[in-house]
PDB file of C-alpha atoms in Angstrom:
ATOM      1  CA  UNK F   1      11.417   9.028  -2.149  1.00 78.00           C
ATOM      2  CA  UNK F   2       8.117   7.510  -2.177  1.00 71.00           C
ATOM      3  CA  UNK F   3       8.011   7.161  -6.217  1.00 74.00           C
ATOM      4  CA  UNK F   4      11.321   5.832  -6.264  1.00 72.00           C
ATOM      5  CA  UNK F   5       9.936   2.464  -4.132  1.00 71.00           C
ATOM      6  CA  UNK F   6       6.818   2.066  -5.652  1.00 72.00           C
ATOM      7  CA  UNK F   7       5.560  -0.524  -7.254  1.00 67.00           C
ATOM      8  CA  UNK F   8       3.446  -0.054 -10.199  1.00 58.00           C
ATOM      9  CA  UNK F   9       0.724  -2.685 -10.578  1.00 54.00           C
ATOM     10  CA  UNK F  10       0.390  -1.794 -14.055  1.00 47.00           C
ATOM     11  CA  UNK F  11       3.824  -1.979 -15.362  1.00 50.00           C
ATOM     12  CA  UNK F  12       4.452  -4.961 -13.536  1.00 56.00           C
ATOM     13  CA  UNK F  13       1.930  -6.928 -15.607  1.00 58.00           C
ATOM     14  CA  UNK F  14       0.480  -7.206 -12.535  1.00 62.00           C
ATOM     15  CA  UNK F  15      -3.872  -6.481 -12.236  1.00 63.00           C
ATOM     16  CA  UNK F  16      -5.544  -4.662  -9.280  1.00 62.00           C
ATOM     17  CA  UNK F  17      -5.176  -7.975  -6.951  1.00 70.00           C
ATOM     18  CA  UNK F  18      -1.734  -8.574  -7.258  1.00 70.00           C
ATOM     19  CA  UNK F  19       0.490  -9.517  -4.699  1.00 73.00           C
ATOM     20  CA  UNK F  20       3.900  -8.315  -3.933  1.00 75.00           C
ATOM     21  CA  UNK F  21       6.719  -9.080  -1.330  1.00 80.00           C
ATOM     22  CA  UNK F  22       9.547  -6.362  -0.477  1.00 82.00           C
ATOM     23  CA  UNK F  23      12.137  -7.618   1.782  1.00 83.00           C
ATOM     24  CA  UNK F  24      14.518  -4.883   3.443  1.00 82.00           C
ATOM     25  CA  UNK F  25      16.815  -5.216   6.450  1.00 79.00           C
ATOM     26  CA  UNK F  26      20.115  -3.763   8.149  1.00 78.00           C
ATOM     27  CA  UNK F  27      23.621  -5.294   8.600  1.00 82.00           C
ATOM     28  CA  UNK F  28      27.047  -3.851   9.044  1.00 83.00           C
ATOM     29  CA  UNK F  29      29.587  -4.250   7.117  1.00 85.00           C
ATOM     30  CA  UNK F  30      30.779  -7.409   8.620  1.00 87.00           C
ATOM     31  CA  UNK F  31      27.524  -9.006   8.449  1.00 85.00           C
ATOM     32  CA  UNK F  32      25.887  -8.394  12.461  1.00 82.00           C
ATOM     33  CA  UNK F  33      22.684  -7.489  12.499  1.00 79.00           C
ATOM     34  CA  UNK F  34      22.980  -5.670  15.521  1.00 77.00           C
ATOM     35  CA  UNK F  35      24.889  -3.342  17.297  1.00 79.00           C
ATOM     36  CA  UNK F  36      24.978  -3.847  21.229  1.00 79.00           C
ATOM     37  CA  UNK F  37      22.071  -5.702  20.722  1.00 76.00           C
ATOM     38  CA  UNK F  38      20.076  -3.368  18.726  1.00 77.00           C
ATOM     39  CA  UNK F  39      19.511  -3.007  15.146  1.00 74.00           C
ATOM     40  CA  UNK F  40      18.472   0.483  15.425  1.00 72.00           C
ATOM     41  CA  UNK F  41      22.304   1.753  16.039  1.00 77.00           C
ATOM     42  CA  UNK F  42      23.186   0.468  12.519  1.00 80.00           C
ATOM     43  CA  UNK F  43      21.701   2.945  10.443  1.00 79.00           C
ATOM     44  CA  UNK F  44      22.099   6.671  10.047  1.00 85.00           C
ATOM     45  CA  UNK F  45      19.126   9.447   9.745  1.00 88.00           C
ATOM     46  CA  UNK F  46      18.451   8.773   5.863  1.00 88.00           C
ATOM     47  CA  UNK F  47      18.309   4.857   6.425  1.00 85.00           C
ATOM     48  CA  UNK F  48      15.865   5.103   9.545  1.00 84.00           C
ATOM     49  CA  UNK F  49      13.944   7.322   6.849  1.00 86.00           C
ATOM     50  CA  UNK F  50      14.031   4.930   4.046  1.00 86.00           C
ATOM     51  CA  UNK F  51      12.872   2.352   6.356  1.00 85.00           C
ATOM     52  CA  UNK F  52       9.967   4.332   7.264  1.00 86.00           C
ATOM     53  CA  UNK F  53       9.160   4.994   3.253  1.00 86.00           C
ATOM     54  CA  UNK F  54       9.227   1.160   2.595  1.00 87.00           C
ATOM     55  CA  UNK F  55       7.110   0.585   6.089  1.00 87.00           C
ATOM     56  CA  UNK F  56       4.791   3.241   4.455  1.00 87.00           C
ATOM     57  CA  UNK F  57       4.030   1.173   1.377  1.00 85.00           C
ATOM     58  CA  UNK F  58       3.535  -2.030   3.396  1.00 85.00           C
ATOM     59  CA  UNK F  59       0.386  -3.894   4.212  1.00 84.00           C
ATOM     60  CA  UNK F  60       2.362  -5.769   6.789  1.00 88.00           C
ATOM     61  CA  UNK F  61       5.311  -5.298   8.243  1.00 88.00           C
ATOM     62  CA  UNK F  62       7.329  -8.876   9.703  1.00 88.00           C
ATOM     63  CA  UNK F  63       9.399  -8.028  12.109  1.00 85.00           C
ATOM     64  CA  UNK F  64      11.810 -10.944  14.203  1.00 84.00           C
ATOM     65  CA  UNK F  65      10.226 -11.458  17.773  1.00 86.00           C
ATOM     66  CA  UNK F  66      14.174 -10.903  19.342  1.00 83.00           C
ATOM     67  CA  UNK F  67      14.201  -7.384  17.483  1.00 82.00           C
ATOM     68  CA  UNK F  68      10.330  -6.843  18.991  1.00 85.00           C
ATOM     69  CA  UNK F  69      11.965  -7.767  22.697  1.00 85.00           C
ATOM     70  CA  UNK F  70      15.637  -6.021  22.082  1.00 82.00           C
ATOM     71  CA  UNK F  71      13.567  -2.385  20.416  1.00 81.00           C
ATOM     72  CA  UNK F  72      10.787  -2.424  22.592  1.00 81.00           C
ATOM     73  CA  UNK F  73       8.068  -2.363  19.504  1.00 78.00           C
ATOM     74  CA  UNK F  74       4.751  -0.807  20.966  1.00 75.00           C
ATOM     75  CA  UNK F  75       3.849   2.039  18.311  1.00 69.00           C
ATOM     76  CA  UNK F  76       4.078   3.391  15.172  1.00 70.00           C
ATOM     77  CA  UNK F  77       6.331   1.852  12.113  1.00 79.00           C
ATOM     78  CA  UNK F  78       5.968   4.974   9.937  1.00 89.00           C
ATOM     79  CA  UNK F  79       6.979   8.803  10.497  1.00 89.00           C
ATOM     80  CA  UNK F  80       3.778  11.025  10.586  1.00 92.00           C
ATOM     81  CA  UNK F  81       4.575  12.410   7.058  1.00 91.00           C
ATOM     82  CA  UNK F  82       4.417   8.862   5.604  1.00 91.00           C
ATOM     83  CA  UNK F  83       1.647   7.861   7.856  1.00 92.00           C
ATOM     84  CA  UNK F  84      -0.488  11.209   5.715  1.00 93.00           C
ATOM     85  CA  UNK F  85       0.713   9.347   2.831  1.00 88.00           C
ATOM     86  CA  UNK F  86      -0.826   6.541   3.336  1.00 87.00           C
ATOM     87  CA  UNK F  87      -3.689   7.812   4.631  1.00 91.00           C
ATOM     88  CA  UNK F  88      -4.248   9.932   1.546  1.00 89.00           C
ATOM     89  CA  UNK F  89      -4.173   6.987  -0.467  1.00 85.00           C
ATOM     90  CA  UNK F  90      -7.130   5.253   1.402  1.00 86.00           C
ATOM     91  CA  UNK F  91      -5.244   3.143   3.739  1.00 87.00           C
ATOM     92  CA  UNK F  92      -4.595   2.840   7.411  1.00 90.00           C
ATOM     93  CA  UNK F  93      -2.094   5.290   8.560  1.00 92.00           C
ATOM     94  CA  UNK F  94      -0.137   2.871   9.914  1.00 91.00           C
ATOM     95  CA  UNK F  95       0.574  -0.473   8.863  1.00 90.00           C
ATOM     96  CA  UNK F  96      -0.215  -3.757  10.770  1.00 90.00           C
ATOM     97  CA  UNK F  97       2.937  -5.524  12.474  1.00 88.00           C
ATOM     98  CA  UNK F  98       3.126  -9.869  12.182  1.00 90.00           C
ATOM     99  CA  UNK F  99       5.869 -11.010  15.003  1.00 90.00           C
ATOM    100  CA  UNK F 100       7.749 -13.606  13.441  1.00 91.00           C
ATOM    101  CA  UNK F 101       8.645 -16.639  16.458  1.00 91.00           C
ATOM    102  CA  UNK F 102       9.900 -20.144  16.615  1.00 90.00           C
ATOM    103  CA  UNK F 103       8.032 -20.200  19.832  1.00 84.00           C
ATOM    104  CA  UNK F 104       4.345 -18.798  19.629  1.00 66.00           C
TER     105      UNK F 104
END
């Protein structure tokens, strides 16, 4: 799963510095973000794992202060297998989390 999210630097045109931005996030199919007030009800066993693949190839990881509060964010944003990944690739095993607030 991992090579199917990569990006390569190269092909993009991009050089060693470049810069990318991946945005990802879960809705039903009416639009909610949540479900009872969660957003971690939404998706099944292969989403909560593709989530963790495109955490894995993250630098940083923005995440909404409410869903911080309503998941109780404290830990790790990757699986242990993708954590390895990364690790193998000269990277932190886990990647840092911003909290994005209106009120900070």
């Amino acid at each position: 799963m991992h090579a199917a999210y990569a990006v390569d630097v190269v092909d993009s045109g991009g050089g060693p510095d470049a810069v990318f931005c991946r945005a990802n996030m879960v809705e039903s199919l009416d639009g909610a973000a949540s479900l009872g007030g969660r957003s971690g009800g939404l998706g099944d066993p292969e989403d909560q794992r593709l989530m963790s693949v495109l955490r894995s190839h993250a630098d940083v990881v923005l995440v909404g202060s409410g869903t911080v509060r309503a998941e109780g964010y404290g830990g790790a944003a990757v699986v242990e297998s993708d954590a390895a990944w990364r690790a193998a690739r000269g990277r932190e095993p886990q990647p840092r989390f911003a909290v994005v607030s209106s009120r900070l």
